[in-house]
Coordinates of C-alpha atoms in Angstrom, one line a residue:
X1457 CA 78.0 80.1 105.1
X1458 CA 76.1 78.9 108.1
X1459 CA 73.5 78.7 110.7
X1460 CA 72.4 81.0 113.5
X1461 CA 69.4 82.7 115.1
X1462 CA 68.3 85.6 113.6
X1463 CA 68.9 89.3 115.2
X1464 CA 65.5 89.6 114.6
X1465 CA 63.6 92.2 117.1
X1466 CA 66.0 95.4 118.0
X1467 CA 65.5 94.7 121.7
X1468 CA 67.0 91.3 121.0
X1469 CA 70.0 92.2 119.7
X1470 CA 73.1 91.2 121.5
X1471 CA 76.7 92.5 121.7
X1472 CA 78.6 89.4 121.5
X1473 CA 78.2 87.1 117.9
X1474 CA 78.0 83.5 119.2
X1475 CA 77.6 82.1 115.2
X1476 CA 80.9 80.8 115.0
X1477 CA 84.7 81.5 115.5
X1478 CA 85.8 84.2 112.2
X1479 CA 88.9 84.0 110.6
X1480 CA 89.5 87.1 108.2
X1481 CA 88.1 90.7 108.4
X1482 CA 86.4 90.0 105.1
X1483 CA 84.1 87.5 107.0
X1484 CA 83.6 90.3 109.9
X1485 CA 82.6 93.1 107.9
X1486 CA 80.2 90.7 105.8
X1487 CA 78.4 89.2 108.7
X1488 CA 78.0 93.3 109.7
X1489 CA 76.6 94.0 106.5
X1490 CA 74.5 90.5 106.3
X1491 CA 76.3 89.7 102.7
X1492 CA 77.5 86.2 104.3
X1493 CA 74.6 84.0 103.2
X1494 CA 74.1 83.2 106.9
X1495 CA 71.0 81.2 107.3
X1496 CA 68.6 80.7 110.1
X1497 CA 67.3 77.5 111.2
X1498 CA 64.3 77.7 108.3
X1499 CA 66.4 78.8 105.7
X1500 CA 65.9 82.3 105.7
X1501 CA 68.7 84.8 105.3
X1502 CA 70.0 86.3 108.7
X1503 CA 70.4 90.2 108.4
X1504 CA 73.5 92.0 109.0
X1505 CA 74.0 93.6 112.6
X1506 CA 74.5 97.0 110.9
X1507 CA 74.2 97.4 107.8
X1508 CA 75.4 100.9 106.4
X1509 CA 73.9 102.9 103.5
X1510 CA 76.8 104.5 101.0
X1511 CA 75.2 108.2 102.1
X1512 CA 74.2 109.5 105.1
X1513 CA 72.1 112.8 106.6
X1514 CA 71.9 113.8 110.0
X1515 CA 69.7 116.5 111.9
X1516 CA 71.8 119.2 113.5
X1517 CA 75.2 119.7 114.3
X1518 CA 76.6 115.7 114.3
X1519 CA 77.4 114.5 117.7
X1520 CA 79.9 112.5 115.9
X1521 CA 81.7 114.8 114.2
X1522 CA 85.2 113.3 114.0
X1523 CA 87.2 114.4 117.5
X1524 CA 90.8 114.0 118.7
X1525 CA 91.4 112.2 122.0
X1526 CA 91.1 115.6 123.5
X1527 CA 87.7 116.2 122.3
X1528 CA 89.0 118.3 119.5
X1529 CA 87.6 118.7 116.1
X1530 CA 89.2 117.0 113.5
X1531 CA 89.6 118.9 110.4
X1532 CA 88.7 117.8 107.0
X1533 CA 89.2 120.3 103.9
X1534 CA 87.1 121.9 101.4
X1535 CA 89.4 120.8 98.4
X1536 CA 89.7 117.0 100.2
X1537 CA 85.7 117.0 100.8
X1538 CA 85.1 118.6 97.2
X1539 CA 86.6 115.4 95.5
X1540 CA 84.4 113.1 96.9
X1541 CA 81.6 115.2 96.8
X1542 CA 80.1 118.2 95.1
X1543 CA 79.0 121.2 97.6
X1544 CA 76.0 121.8 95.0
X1545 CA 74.8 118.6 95.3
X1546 CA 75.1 118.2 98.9
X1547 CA 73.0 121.0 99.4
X1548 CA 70.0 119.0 96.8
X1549 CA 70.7 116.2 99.3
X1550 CA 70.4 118.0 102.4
X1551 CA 67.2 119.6 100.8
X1552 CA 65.8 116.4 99.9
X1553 CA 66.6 115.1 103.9
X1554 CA 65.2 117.9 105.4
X1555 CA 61.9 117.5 103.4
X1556 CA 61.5 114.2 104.3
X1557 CA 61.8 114.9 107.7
X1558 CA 59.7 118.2 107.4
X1559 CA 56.9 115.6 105.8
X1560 CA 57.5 113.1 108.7
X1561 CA 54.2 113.8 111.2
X1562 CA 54.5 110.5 113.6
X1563 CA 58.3 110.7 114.5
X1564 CA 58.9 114.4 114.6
X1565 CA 57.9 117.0 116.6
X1566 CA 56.2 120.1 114.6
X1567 CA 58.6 123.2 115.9
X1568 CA 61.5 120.9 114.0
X1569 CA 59.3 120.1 111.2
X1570 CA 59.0 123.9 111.0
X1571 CA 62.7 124.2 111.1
X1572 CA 63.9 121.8 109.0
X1573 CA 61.0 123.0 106.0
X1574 CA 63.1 126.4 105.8
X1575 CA 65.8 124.6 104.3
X1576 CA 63.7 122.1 102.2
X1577 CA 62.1 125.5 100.6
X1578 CA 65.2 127.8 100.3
X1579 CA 65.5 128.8 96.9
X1580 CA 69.2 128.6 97.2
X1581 CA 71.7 126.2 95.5
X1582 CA 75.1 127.8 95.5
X1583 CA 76.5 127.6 98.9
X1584 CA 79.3 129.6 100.6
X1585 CA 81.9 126.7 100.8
X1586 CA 84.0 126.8 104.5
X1587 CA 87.6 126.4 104.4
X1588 CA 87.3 123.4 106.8
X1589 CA 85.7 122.0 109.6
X1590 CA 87.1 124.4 112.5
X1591 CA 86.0 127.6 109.8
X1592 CA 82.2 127.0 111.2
X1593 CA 81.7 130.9 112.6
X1594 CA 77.9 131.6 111.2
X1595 CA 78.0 134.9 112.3
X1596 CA 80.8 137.4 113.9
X1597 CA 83.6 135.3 111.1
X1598 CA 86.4 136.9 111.7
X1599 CA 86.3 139.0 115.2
X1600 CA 86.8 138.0 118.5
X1601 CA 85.8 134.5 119.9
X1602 CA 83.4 135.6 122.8
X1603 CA 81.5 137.5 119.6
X1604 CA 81.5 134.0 117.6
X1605 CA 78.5 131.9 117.0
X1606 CA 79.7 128.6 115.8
X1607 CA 78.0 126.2 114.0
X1608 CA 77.6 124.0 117.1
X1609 CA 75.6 127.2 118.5
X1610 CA 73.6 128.3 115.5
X1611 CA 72.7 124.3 114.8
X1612 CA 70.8 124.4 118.1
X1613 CA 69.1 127.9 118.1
X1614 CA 71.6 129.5 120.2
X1615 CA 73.4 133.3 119.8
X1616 CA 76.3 134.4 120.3
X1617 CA 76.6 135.8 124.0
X1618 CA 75.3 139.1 124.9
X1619 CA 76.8 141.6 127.0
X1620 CA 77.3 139.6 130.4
X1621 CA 77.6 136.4 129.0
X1622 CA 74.1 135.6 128.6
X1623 CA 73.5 132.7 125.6
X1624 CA 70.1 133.2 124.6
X1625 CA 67.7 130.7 122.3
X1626 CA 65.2 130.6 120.0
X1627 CA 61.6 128.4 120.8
X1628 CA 62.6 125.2 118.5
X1629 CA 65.9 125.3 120.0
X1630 CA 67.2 124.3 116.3
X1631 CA 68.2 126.2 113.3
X1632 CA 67.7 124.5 109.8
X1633 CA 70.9 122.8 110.1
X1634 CA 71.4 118.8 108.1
X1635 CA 74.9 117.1 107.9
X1636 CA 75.0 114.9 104.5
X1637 CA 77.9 112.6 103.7
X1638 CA 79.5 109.8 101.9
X1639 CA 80.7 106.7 103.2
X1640 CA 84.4 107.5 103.7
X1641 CA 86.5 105.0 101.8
X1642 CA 89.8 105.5 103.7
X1643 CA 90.8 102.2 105.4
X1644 CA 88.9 101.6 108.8
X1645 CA 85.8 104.3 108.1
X1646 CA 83.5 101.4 108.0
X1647 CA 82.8 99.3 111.4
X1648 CA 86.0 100.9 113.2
X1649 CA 87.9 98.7 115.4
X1650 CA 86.9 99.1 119.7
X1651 CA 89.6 97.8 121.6
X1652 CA 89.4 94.0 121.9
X1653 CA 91.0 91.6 124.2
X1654 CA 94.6 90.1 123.7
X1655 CA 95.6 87.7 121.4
X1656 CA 95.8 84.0 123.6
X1657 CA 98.0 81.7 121.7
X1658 CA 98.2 78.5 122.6
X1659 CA 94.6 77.4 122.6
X1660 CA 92.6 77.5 125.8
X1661 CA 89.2 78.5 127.5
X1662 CA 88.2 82.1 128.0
X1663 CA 85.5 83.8 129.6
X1664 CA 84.7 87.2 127.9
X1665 CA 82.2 89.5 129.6
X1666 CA 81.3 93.0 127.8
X1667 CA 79.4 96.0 129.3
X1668 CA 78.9 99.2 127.9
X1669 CA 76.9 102.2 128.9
X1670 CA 75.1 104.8 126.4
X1671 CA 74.6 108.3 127.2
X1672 CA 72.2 110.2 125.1
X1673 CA 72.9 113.9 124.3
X1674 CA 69.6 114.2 123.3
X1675 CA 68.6 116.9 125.9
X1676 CA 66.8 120.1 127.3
X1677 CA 69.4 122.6 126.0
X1678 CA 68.9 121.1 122.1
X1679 CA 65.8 120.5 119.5
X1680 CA 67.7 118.2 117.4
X1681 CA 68.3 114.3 118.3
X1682 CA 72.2 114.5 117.7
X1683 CA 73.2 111.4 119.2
X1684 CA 75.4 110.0 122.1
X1685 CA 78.4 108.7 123.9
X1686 CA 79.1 105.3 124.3
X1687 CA 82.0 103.9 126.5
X1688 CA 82.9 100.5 126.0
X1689 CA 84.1 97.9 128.7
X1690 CA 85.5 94.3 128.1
X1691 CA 87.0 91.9 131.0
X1692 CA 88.4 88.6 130.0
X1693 CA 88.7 85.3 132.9
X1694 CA 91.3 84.0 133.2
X1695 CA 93.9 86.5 132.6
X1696 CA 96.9 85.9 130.4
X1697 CA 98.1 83.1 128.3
X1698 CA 98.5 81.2 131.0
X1699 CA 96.0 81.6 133.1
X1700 CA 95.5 83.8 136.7
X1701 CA 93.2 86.5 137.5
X1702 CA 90.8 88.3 135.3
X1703 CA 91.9 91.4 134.0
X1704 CA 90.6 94.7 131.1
X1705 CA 91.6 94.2 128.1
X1706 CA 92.9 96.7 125.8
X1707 CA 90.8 100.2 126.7
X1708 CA 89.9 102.6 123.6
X1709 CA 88.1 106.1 124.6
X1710 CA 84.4 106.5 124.5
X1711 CA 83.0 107.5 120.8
X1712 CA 80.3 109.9 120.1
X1713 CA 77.9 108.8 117.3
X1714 CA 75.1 110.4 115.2
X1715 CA 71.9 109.1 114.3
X1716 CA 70.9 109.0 110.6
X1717 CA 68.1 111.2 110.1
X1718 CA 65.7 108.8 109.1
X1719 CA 66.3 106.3 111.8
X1720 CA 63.7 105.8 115.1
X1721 CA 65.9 102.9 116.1
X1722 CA 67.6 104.3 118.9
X1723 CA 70.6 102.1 120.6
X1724 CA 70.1 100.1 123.9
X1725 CA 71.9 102.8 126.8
X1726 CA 72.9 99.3 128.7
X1727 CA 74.6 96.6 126.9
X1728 CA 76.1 94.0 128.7
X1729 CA 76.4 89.9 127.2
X1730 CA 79.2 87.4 128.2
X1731 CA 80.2 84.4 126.1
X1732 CA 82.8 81.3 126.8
X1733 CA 84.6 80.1 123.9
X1734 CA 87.7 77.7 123.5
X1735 CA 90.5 78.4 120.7
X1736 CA 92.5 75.6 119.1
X1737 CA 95.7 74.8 120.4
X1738 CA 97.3 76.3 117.0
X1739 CA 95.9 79.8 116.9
X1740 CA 96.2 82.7 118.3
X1741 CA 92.4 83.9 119.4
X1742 CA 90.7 87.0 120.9
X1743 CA 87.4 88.8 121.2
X1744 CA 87.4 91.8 118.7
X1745 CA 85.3 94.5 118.7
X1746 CA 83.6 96.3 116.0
X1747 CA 81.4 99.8 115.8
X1748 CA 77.8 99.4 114.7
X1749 CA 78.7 102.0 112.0
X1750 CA 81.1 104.0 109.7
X1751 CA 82.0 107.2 108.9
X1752 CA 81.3 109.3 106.3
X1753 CA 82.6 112.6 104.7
X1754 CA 80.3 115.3 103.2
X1755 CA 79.2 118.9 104.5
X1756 CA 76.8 120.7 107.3
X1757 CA 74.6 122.5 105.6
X1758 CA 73.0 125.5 107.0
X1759 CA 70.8 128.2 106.6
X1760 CA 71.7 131.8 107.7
X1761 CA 70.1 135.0 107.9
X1762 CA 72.1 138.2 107.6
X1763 CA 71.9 140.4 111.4
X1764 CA 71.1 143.8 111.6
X1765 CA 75.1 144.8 111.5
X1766 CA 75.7 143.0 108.3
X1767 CA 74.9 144.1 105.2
X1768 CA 71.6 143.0 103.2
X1769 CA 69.6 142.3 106.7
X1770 CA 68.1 139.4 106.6
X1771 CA 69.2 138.1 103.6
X1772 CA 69.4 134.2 103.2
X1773 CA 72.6 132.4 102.4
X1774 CA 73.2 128.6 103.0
X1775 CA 76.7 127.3 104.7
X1776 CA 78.5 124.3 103.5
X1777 CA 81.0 123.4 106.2
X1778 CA 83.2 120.4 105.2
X1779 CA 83.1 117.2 108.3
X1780 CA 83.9 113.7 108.6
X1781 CA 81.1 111.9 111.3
X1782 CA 80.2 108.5 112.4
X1783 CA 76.6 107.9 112.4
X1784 CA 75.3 104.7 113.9
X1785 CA 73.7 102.2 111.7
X1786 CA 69.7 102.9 111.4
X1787 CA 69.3 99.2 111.6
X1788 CA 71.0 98.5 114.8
X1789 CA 70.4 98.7 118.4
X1790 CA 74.1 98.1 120.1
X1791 CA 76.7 100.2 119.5
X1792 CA 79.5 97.8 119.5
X1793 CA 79.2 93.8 118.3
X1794 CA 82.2 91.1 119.1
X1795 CA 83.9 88.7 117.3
X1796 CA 85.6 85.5 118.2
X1797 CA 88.7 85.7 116.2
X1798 CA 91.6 83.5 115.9
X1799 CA 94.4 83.9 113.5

């Protein structure tokens, strides 16, 4: 246990944790969470910088739906997704998240409220379960690509493009559209590792400055708040064991995130802190970085209405395509925190 300042107001947050030098990932992810018994200077318990629910919903098509360093989809599939959690009752989950957002008058806007009460009210509970993440084609399954509307598309009111290559949209620029998920338990899903600095052994003083910049996706072109991009920097003075100029320490890519649908705590879009700290002369210390979140694996659940050249016009059918997406912590207002670590 110990004693720091609480992270009280949102705007107050900081990236860097100056509470003490950690030791073990155990004590990482508990100060996260806020299951250290951490106290503040009048005895009260200091919450977690993220804490992370064991399910998760998000609006839309998730910003951050698991990608590839090419900005790829990542598969995960029906029969993996299915063991962890039921299509049937992802679809009473994504009913139940859409309701409460339909019923939420001060945070959302009414055209969404609309859209998202179409799923809350569907009659529905057997879904057509998707192969995997990349088999998301709501209409025009199984033709050409250009004749495709993808789940990406349909989530955001958009059609397949006309002759000409016009996209055209509907007036709520959504479709009743709600990702639900469970907290992923393979290794590294919750709080993923950003790249930190270089281990120092030896002991010595280090200077460790961190700035990161968050773009919003939240945009003209889309109803739904889907999330962002953040892109993480960290520069470390001196450079090297042994001193010398500063230098970047280890680069990971930018990440996209999600935010929970329940959440009005949106993240900072400039973070920037700096912190000196001195290691003992018999460890090996760095600054390591941690995501204000986790991943988790469920279904996109989403409402469709047969066209004119499908059978049954306008009949309803829901779509359960299986996904894996990080969603940022509804509690938290950085994307990234550091650790001083030694080992």
């Amino acid at each position: 246990m110990g004693t720091a300042s609480p992270a009280a107001a949102a705007d107050e947050q900081k990236p860097i944790d100056n509470a003490k030098i950690y030791s073990s990932e155990q004590d990482v992810v508990a100060r996260m969470e806020g299951t250290d018994g951490m106290k503040d200077k009048e005895g009260k318990p200091v919450p977690g910088y993220a804490p992370v629910a064991d399910s998760e919903s998000v609006m839309g098509y998730p910003k951050g739906v698991d990608r590839d360093k090419d900005n790829k989809v990542m598969p995960v599939y029906k029969d993996d997704v299915q063991a962890q959690y039921d299509a049937k009752q992802a679809v009473v989950d994504a009913k139940a998240a859409a309701k409460k957002y339909a019923e939420d008058t001060t945070n959302n806007p009414q055209p969404l409220r609309e859209t998202a009460k179409l799923l809350a009210d569907s009659p529905l509970t057997d879904p057509e379960v998707r192969g995997d993440t990349n088999d998301d084609a709501i209409y025009g399954r199984g033709g050409t690509e250009m004749s495709a509307e993808h789940a990406e598309m349909h989530c955001a009111g958009k059609h397949a493009p006309a002759p000409g290559g016009r996209v055209d949209q509907n007036a709520a620029k959504a479709n009743p559209c709600v990702f639900v998920g469970k907290l992923d338990k393979k290794d590294g899903s919750k709080y993923p590792k950003v790249g930190g600095s270089s281990g120092m052994a030896g002991g010595g003083k280090k200077t460790y400055s961190v700035e990161g910049l968050s773009s919003e996706e939240k945009s003209t072109t889309e109803g739904w708040a889907a999330g962002g991009k953040f892109t993480p920097k960290l520069t470390v003075t001196p450079g090297g064991d042994k001193g010398g100029p500063g230098g970047g320490a280890d680069a990971e890519l930018s990440f996209t995130y999600s935010y929970s649908s329940t959440t009005t705590n949106k993240v900072q879009i400039a973070q920037k802190d700096q912190t000196e700290v001195e290691f003992p002369s018999d460890k090996k210390g760095s600054l390591q970085g941690r995501r204000d979140g986790a991943y988790y694996i469920g279904y996109i659940i989403t409402r469709k209405l047969n066209a004119i050249y499908e059978d049954d016009q306008g009949k309803e059918s829901l779509i359960a395509i299986p996904a894996r997406v990080y969603v940022q912590s509804p509690q938290s207002s950085t994307s990234v925190t550091y650790f001083k670590y030694q080992e």
